[in-house]
GROMACS .gro file of C-alpha atoms in nm:
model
   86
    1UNK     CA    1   4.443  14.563  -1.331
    2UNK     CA    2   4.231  14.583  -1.642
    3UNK     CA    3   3.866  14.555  -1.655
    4UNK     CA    4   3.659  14.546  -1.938
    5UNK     CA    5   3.333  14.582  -1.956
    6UNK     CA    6   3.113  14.448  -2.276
    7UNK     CA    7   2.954  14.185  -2.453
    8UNK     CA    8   3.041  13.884  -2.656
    9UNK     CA    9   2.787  13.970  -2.960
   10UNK     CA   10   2.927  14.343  -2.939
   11UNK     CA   11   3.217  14.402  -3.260
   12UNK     CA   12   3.357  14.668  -3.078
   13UNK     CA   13   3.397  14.466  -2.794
   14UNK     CA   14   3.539  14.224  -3.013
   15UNK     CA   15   3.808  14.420  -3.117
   16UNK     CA   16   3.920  14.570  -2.813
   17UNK     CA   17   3.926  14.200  -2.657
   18UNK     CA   18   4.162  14.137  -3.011
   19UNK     CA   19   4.374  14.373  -2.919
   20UNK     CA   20   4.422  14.273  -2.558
   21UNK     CA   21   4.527  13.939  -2.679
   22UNK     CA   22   4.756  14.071  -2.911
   23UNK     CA   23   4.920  14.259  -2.668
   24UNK     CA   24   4.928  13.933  -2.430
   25UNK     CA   25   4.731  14.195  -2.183
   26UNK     CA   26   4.546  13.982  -1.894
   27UNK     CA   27   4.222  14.143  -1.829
   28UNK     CA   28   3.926  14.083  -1.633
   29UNK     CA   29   3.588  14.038  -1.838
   30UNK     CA   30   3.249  14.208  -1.745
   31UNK     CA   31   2.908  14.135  -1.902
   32UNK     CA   32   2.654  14.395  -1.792
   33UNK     CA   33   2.447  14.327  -2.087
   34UNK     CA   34   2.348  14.190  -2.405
   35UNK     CA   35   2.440  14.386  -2.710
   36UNK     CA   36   2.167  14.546  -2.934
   37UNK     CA   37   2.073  14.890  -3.104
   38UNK     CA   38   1.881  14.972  -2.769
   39UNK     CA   39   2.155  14.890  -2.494
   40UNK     CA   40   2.032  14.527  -2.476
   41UNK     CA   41   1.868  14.422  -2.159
   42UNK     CA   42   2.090  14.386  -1.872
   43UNK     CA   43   2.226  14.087  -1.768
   44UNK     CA   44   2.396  14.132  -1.422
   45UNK     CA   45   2.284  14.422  -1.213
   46UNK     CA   46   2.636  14.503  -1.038
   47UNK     CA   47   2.829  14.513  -1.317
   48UNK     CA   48   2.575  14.759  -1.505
   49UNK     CA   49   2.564  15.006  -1.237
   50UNK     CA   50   2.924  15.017  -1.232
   51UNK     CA   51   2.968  15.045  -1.628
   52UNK     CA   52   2.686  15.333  -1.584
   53UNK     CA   53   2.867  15.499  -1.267
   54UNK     CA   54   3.110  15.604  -1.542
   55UNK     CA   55   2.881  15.861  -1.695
   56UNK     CA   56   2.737  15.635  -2.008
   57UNK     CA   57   2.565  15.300  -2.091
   58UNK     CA   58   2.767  15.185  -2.392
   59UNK     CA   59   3.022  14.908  -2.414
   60UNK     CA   60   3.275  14.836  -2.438
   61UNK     CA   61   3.405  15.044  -2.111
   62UNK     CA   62   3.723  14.955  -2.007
   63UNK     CA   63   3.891  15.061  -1.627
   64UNK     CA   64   4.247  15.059  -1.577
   65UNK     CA   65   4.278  15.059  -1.195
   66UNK     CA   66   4.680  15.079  -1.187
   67UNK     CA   67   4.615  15.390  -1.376
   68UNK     CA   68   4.361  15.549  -1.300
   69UNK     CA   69   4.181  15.536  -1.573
   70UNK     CA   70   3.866  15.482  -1.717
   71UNK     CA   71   3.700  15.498  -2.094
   72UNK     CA   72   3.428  15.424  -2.300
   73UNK     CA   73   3.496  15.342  -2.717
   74UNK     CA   74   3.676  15.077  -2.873
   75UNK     CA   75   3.924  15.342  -3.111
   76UNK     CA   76   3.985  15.532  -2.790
   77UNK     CA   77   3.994  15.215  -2.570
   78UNK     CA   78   4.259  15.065  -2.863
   79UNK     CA   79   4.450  15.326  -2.904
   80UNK     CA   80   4.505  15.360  -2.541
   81UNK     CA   81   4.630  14.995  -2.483
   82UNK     CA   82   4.845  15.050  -2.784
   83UNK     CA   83   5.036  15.366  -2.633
   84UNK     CA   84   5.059  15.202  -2.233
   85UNK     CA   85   5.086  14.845  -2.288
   86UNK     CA   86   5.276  14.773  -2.618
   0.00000   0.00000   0.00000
């Protein structure tokens, strides 16, 4: 299962949820927070500690639980779907 989390208003967000579609990927959708220059002010508790329990507060964050894998950046997070899922 794929979990992503991040933010509506966030571009980089945007494009990783682009690139899910593309890829017909079904993916579960977290909002820990609103998007802004200073991390935005948090918007559900549990998912935020969970998106910070990964070492950083920055969206989008995106946990692949089939693989055991977890990552913060849209490039990386992009260029990872594109190499396991296309």
């Amino acid at each position: 299962m794929l979990e992503l989390y991040q933010s509506e208003g966030c571009p980089h967000s945007k494009n990783v949820r682009e690139k899910l579609s593309e890829l017909g990927v079904s993916y579960v959708a977290h909002n820990p927070r609103l998007p802004g220059n200073d991390g935005g002010d948090v918007t559900n508790e549990v998912t935020h500690d969970r998106l910070v329990a990964g070492g950083q507060d920055q969206i989008p964050y995106l946990v692949d639980t089939d693989r055991n894998v977890a990552m913060y950046g849209s490039e990386d997070v992009v260029e990872y779907l594109e190499a396991h899922y296309e």
